[in-house]
Short mmCIF file of C-alpha atoms and ligand atoms in Angstrom, two decimals:
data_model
loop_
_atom_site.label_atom_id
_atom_site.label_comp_id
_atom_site.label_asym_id
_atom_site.label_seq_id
_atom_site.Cartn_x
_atom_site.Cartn_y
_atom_site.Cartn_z
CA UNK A 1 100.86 100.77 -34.98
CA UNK A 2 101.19 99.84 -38.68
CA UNK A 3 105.06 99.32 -38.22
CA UNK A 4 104.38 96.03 -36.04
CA UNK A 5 102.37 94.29 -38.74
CA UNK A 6 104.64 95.58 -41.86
CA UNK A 7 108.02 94.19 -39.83
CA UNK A 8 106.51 91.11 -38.64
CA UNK A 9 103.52 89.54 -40.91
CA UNK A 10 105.68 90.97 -44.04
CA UNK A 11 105.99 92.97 -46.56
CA UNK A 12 105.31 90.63 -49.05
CA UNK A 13 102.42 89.44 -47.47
CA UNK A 14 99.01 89.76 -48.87
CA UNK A 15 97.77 90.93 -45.42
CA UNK A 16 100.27 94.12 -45.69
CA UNK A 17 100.51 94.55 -49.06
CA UNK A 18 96.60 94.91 -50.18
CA UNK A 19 94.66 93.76 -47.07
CA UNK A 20 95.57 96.58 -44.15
CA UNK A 21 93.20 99.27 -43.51
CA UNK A 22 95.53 101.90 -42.10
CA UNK A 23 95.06 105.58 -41.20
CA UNK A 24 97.13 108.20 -40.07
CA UNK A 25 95.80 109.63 -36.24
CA UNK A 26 95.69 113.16 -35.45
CA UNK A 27 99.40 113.18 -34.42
CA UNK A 28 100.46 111.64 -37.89
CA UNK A 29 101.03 108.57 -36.41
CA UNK A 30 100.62 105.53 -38.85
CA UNK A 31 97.81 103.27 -37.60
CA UNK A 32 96.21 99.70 -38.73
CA UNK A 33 93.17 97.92 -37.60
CA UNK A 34 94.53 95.05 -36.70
CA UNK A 35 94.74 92.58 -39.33
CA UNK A 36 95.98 89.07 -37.39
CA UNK A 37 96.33 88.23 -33.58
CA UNK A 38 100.35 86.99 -33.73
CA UNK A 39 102.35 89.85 -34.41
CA UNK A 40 100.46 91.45 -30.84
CA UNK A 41 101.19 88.16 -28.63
CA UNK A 42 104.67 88.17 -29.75
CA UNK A 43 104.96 91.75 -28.62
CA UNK A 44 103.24 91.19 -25.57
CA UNK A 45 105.36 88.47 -24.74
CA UNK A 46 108.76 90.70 -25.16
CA UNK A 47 107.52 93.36 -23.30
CA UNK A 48 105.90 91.77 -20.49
CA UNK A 49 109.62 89.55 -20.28
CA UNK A 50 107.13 86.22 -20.38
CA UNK A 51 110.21 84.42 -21.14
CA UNK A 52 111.63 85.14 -17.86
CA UNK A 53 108.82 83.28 -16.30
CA UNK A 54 109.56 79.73 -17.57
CA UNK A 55 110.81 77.73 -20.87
CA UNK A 56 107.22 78.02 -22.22
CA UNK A 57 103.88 80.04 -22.33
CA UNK A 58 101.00 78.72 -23.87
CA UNK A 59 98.82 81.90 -24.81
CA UNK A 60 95.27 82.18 -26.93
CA UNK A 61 93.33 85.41 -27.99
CA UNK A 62 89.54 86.02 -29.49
CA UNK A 63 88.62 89.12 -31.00
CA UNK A 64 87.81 90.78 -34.42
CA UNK A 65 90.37 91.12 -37.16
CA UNK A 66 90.03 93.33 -40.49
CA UNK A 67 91.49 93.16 -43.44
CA UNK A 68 90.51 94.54 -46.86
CA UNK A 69 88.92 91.83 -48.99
CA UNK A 70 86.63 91.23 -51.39
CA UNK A 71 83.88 89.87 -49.36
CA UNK A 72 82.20 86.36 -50.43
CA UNK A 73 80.95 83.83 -48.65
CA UNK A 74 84.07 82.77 -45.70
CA UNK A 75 85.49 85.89 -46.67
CA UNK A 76 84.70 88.86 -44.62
CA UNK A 77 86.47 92.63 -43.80
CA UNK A 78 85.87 92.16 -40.55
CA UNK A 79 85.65 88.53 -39.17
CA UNK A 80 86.58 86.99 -35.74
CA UNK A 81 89.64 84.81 -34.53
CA UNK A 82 90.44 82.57 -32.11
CA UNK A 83 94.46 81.87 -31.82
CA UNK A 84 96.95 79.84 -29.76
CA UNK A 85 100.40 80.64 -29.57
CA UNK A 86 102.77 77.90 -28.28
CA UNK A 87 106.19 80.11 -27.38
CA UNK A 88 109.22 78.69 -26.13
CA UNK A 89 109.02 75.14 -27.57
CA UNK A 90 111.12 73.82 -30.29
CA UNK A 91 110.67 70.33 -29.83
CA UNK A 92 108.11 68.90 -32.95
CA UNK A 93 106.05 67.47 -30.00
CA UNK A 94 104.96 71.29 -29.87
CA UNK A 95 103.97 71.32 -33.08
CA UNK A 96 102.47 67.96 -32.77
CA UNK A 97 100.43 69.66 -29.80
CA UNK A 98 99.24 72.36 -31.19
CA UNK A 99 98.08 70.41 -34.19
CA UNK A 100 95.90 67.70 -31.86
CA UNK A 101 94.47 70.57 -30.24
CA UNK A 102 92.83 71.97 -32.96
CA UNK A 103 91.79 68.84 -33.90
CA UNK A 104 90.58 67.98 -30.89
CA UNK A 105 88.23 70.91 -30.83
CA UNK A 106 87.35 71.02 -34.28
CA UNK A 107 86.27 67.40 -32.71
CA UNK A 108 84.52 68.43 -29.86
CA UNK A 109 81.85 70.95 -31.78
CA UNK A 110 80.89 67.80 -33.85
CA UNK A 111 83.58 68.55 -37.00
CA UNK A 112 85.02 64.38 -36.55
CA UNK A 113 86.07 63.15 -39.97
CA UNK A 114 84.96 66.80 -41.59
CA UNK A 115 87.93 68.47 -41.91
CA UNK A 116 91.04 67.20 -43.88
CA UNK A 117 95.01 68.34 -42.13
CA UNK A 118 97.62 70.08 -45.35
CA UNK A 119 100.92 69.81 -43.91
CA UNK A 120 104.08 71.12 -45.12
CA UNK A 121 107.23 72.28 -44.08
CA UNK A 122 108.95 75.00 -45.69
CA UNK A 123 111.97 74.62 -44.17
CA UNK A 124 114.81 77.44 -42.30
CA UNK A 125 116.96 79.77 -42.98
CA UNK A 126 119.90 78.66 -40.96
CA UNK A 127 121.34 76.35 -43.54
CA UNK A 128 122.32 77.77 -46.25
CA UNK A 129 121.60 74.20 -48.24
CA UNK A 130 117.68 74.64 -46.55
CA UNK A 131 115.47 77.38 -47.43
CA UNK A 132 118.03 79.66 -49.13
CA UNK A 133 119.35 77.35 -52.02
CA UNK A 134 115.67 76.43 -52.67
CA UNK A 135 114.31 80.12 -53.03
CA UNK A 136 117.50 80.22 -55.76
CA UNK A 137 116.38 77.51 -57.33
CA UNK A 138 112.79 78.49 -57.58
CA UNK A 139 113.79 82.04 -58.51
CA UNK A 140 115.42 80.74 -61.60
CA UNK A 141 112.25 78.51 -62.38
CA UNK A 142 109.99 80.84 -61.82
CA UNK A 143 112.15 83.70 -64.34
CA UNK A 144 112.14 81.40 -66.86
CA UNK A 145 108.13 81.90 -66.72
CA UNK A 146 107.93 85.40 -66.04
CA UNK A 147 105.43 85.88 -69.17
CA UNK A 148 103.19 83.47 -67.69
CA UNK A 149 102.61 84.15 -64.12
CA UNK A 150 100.20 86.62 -63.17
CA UNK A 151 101.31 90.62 -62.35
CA UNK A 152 101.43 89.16 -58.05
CA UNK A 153 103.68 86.58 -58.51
CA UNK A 154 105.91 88.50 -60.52
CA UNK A 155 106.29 91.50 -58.35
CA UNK A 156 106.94 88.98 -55.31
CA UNK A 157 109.37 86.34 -57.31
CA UNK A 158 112.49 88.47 -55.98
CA UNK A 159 111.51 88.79 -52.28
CA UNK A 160 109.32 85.66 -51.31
CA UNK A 161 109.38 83.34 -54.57
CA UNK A 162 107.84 80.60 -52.60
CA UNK A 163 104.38 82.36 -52.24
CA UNK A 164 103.93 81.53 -56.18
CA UNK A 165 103.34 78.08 -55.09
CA UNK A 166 99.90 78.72 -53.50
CA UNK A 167 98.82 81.56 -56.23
CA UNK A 168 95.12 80.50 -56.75
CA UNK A 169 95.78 81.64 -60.37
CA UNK A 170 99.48 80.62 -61.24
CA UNK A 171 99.97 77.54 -58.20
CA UNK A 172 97.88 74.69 -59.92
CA UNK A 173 100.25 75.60 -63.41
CA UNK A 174 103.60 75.80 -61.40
CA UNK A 175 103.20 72.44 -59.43
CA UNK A 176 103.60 69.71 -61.44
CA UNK A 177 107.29 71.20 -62.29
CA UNK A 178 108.07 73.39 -59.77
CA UNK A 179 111.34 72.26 -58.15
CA UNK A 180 111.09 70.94 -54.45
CA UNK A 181 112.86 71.83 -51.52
CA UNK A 182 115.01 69.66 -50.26
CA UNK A 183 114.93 70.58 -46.28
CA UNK A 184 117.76 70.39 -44.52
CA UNK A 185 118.81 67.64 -41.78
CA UNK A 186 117.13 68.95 -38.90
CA UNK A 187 114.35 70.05 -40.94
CA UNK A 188 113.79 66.46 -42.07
CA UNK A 189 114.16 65.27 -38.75
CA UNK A 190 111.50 67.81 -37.33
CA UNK A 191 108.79 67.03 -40.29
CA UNK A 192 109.36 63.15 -39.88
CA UNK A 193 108.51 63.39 -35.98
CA UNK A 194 106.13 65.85 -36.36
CA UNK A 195 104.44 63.79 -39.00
CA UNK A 196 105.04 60.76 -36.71
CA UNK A 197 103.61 61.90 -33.28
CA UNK A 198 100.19 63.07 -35.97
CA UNK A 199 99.95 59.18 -36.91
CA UNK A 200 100.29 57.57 -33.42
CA UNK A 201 97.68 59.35 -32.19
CA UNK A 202 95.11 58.63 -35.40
CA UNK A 203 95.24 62.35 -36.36
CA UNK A 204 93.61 61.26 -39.54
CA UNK A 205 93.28 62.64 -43.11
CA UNK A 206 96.65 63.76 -43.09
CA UNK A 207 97.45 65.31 -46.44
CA UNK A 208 101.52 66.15 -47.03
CA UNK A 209 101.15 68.68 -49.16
CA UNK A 210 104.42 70.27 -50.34
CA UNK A 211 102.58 73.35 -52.27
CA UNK A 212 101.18 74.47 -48.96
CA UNK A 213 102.93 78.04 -47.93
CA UNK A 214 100.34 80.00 -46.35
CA UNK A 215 100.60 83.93 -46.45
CA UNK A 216 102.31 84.86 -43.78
CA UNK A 217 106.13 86.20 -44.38
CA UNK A 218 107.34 84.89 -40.91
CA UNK A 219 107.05 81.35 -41.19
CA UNK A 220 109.67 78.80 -40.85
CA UNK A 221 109.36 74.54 -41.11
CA UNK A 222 105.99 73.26 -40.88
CA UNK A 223 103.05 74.66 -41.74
CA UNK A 224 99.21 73.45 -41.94
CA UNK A 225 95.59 74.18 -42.47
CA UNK A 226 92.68 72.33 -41.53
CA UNK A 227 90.07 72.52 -44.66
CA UNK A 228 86.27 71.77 -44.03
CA UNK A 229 84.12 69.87 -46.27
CA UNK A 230 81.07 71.68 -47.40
CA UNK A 231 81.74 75.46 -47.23
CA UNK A 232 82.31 76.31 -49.83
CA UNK A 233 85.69 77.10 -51.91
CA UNK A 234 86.75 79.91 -48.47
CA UNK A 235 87.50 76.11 -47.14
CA UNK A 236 90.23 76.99 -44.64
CA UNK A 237 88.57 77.09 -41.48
CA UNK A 238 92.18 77.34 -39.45
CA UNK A 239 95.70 77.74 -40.17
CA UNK A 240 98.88 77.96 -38.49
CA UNK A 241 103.18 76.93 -38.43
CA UNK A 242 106.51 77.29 -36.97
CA UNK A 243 107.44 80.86 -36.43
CA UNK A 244 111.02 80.47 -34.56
CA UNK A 245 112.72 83.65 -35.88
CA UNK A 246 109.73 85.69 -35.17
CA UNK A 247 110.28 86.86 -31.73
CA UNK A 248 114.36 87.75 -32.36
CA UNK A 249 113.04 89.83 -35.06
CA UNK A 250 110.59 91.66 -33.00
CA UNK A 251 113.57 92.74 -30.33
CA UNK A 252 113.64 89.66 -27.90
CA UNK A 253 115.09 86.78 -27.63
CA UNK A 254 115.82 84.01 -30.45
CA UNK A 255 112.63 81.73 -29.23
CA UNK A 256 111.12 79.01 -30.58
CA UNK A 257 107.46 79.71 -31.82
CA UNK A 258 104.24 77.64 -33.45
CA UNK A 259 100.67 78.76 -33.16
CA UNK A 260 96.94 78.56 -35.71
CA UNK A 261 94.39 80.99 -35.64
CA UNK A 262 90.65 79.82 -36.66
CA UNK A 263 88.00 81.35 -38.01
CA UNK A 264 84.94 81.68 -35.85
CA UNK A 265 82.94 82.41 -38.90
CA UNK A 266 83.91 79.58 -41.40
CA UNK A 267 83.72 77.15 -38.27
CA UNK A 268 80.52 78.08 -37.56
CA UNK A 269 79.56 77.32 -41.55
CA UNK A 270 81.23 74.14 -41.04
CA UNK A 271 79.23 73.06 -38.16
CA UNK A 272 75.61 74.34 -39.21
CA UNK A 273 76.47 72.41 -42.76
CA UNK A 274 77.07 68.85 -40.82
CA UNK A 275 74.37 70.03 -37.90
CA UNK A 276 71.87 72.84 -38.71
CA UNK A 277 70.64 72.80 -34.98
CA UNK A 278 74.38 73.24 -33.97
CA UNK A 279 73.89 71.34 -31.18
CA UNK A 280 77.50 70.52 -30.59
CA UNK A 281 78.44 74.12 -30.26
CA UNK A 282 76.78 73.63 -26.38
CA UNK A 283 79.33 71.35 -25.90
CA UNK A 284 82.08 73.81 -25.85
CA UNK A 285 83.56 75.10 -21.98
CA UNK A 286 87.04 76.65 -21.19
CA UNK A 287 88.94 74.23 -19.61
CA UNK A 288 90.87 76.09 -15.99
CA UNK A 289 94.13 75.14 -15.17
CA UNK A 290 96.45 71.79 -15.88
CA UNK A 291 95.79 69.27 -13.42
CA UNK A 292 98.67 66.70 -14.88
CA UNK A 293 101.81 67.34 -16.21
CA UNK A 294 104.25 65.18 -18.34
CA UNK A 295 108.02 64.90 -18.01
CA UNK A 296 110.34 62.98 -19.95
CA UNK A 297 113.54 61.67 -18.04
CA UNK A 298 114.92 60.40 -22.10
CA UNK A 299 115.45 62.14 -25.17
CA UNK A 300 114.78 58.53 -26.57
CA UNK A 301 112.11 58.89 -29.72
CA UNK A 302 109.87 55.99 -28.75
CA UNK A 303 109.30 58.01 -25.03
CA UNK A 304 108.63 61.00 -27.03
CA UNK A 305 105.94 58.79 -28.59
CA UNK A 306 105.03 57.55 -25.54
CA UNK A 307 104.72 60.95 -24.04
CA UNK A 308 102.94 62.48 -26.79
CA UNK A 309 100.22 59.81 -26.31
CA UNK A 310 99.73 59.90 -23.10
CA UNK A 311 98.87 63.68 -22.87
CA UNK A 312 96.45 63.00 -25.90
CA UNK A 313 94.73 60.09 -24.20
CA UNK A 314 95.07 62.23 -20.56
CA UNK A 315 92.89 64.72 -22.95
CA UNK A 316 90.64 63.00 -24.44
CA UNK A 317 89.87 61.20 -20.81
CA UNK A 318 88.64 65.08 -19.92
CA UNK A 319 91.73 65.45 -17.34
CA UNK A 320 93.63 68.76 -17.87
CA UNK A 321 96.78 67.52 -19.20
CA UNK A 322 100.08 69.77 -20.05
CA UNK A 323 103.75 69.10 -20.85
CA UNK A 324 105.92 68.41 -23.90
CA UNK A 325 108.89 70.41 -23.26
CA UNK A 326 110.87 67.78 -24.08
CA UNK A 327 114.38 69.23 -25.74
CA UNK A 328 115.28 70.47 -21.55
CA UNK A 329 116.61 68.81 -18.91
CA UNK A 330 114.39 66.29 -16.29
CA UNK A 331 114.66 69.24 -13.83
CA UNK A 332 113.88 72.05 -15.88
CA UNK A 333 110.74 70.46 -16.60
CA UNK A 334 110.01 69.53 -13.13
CA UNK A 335 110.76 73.07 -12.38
CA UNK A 336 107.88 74.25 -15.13
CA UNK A 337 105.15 71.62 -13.73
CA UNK A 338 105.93 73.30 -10.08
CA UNK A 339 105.70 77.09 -11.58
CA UNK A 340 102.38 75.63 -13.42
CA UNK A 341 101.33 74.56 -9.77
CA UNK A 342 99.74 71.45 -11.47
CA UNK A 343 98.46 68.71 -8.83
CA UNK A 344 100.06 65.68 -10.42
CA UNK A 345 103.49 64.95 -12.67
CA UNK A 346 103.65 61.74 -14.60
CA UNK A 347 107.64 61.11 -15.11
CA UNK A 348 108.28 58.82 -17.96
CA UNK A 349 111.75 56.75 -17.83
CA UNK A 350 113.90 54.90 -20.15
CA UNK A 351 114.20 51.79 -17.42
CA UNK A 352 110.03 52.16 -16.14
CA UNK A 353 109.62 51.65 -20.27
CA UNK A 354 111.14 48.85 -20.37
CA UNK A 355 109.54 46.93 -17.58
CA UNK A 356 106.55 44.42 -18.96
CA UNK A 357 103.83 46.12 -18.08
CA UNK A 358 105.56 49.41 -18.90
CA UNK A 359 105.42 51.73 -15.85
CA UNK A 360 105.78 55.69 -14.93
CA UNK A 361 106.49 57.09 -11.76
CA UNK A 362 103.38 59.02 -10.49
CA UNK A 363 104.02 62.57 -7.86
CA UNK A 364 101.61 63.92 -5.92
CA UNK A 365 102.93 67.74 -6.25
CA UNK A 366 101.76 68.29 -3.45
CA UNK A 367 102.65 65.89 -0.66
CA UNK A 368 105.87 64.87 -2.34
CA UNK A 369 104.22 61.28 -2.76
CA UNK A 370 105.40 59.25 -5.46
CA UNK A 371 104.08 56.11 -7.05
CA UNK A 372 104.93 53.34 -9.93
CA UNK A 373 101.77 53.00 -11.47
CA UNK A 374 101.54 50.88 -14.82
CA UNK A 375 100.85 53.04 -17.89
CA UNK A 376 97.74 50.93 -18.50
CA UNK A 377 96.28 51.90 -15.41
CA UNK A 378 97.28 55.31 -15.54
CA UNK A 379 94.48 56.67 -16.86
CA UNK A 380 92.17 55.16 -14.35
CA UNK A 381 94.18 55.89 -11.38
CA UNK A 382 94.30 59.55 -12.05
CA UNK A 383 90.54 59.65 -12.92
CA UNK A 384 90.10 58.15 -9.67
CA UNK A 385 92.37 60.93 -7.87
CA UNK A 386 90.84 63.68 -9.01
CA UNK A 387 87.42 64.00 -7.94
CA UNK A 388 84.67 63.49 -10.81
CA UNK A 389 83.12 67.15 -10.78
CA UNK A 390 86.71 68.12 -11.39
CA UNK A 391 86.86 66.49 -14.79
CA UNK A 392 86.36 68.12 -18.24
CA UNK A 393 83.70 65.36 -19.06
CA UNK A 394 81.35 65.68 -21.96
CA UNK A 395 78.33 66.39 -20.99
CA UNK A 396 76.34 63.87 -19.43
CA UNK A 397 79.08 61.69 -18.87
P1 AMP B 401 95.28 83.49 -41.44
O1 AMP B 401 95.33 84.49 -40.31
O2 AMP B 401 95.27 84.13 -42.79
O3 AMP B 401 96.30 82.41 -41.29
O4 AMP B 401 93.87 82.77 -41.35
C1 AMP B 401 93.48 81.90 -40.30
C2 AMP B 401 92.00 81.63 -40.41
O5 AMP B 401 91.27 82.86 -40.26
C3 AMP B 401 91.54 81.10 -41.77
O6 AMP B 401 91.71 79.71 -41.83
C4 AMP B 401 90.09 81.53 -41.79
O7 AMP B 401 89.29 80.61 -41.09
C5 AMP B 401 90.09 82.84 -41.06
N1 AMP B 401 90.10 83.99 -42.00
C6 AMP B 401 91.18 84.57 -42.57
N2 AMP B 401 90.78 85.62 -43.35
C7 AMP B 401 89.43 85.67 -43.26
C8 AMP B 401 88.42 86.52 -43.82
N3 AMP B 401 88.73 87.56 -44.62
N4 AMP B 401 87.13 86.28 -43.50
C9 AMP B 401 86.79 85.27 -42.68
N5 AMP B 401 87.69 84.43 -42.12
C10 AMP B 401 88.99 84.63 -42.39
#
């Protein structure tokens, strides 16, 4: 229905104010073809009471969206997307996931050093000194332009003032003086460590990039888009952010959201301009279920670090690594890794970091057998347990 995308991808959305082909069926029912692949998780999710079945749900789709364009090169009416949605997790490591993910397949279908990372974060509405103040503030800059800015940004200036920002037209102009939010504690706190956890693990080309908003109406804190070199000005090839009001809004729960959506066409440009044969496109399989999760037993940042790195390097070893739900409680996370059913949990300790070597406690799910196995060895020793044909190895490895 064309109610789901007008309450939850926005009103002042380009998507839903220009972009939506919508119809009326026989019963006068308003209809849309469906113009992104969030607003239909999230309502999946509430109805089918996913957040009964655990703290977290990692979900993807593929399929064809539509929206009302003017087509050019990148930019289609009808063009396919492939989208994760990360629901349940508020910790930045989420955000930090979802972020190496992409990378990591960008990555794997030969886009390494290609693409450039925009990050931002827009920061919430729960403090009123946050998000709120700075839409004042930008309201009042922005009226004091109204002549200049072009007939868009002055129809949305009352409603979503921050969207002016990244105006192809007005955005360049605005920037240099545009005030700058100033996000709140916990908003700092979450950019910082999502910004962090990118570093440690070499996501490279990281490019803060406070003019960043991306057109979506339901996005809180961070935001980001991976750009690909030699497309073309449609240069976006994915996009995503923080959505953690979202799913309240939409009936359930208050939950804690982050997700991207690519596009299959612009990657596919991006590939066949680095490697016309697009060899590396063989190279992609879907990965079946997580063989090793991670649990924290400390809040403490430099585990979170710690944590963070090991699932990467778990990853890019080719073993089917999960985890991150690191704002619960030892148990509750033990609790998800048993619902996952996943063969192996890796328990990281405040006292087992210490030690010299630093060690983790390794638990065969299982048999109930545990092991302290130094964290340099870690990788090795699980390669070893799980049986070679089992591994997500490149090919011919
Ligand atoms: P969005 O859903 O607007 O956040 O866009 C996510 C990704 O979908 C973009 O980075 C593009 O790769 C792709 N995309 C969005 N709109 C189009 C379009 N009209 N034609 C082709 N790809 C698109």
């Amino acid at each position: 229905m064309k109610d789901l995308f007008v309450k939850s991808t926005g009103e002042t959305s380009d998507i839903v104010e220009k972009e939506m082909f919508s119809l009326q069926d026989q019963g006068g029912r308003d209809l849309a073809l469906r113009p992104e692949g969030t607003p239909g998780i999230v309502r999946a999710y509430i109805n089918n009471n996913l957040s009964q079945e655990g703290h977290a749900s990692k979900l993807f789709y593929i399929g064809s969206m539509f929206r009302a364009e003017r087509p050019q090169a990148g930019r289609y009416r009808e063009f396919e997307q492939i989208g994760v949605e990360s629901l349940g997790n508020g910790h930045p490591a989420a955000d930090a996931e979802c972020i190496l993910a992409l990378r990591h397949f960008l990555e794997s279908v030969g886009l390494a050093g290609k693409t450039r990372l925009r990050l931002n974060n827009i920061g919430c509405d729960e403090d009123p000194s946050c998000r709120p103040a700075y839409r004042k503030e930008l309201r009042a800059f922005l009226d004091a332009r109204s002549g200049e800015l072009c007939d868009n940004c002055r129809r949305r200036m009352d409603r979503n003032p921050l969207r002016a920002l990244d105006c192809k037209k007005d955005g360049p102009k605005l920037s240099e003086n545009a005030p700058r939010l100033r996000p709140c504690g916990k908003c700092r706190v979450h950019v910082e460590t999502v910004s962090r956890l990118l570093e440690e693990n070499a996501c490279g080309h990281v490019f803060p990039d406070s003019n960043l908003v991306r057109g979506l109406d339901y996005y809180t804190s961070t935001v980001f888009e991976f750009q690909a070199d030699g497309i073309g000005a449609q240069d976006a090839v994915a996009g995503g952010g923080r959505y953690d009001t979202l799913v309240a809004s939409m009936g359930g729960k208050p939950t804690p959201a982050v997700g991207w959506a690519l596009g299959v066409e612009r990657l596919l440009m991006a590939v066949l301009a680095h490697d016309s044969s697009g060899s590396s496109l063989a190279k992609i399989s879907a990965p079946p279920k997580t063989d090793v999760y991670l649990v924290l037993a400390t809040k403490d940042a430099e585990a979170v670090s710690k944590g963070v790195e090991i699932i990467e390097s778990l990853r890019r070893f080719g073993i089917r690594a999960g985890g991150g739900l690191f704002s619960l409680s030892l148990k509750a996370q033990m609790r998800e890794a048993g619902r996952q059913q996943v063969r192996y949990t890796v328990v990281l300790g405040e006292d087992e970091l210490k030690k010299s070597p630093p060690t983790c406690k390794l638990k065969d799910m299982e048999s109930g057998a545990q092991e302290d196995v130094a964290l340099t060895d870690l990788l090795e020793n699980i390669g070893n347990k799980l049986s070679k044909s089992e591994l997500d190895l490149p090919q011919g490895a």
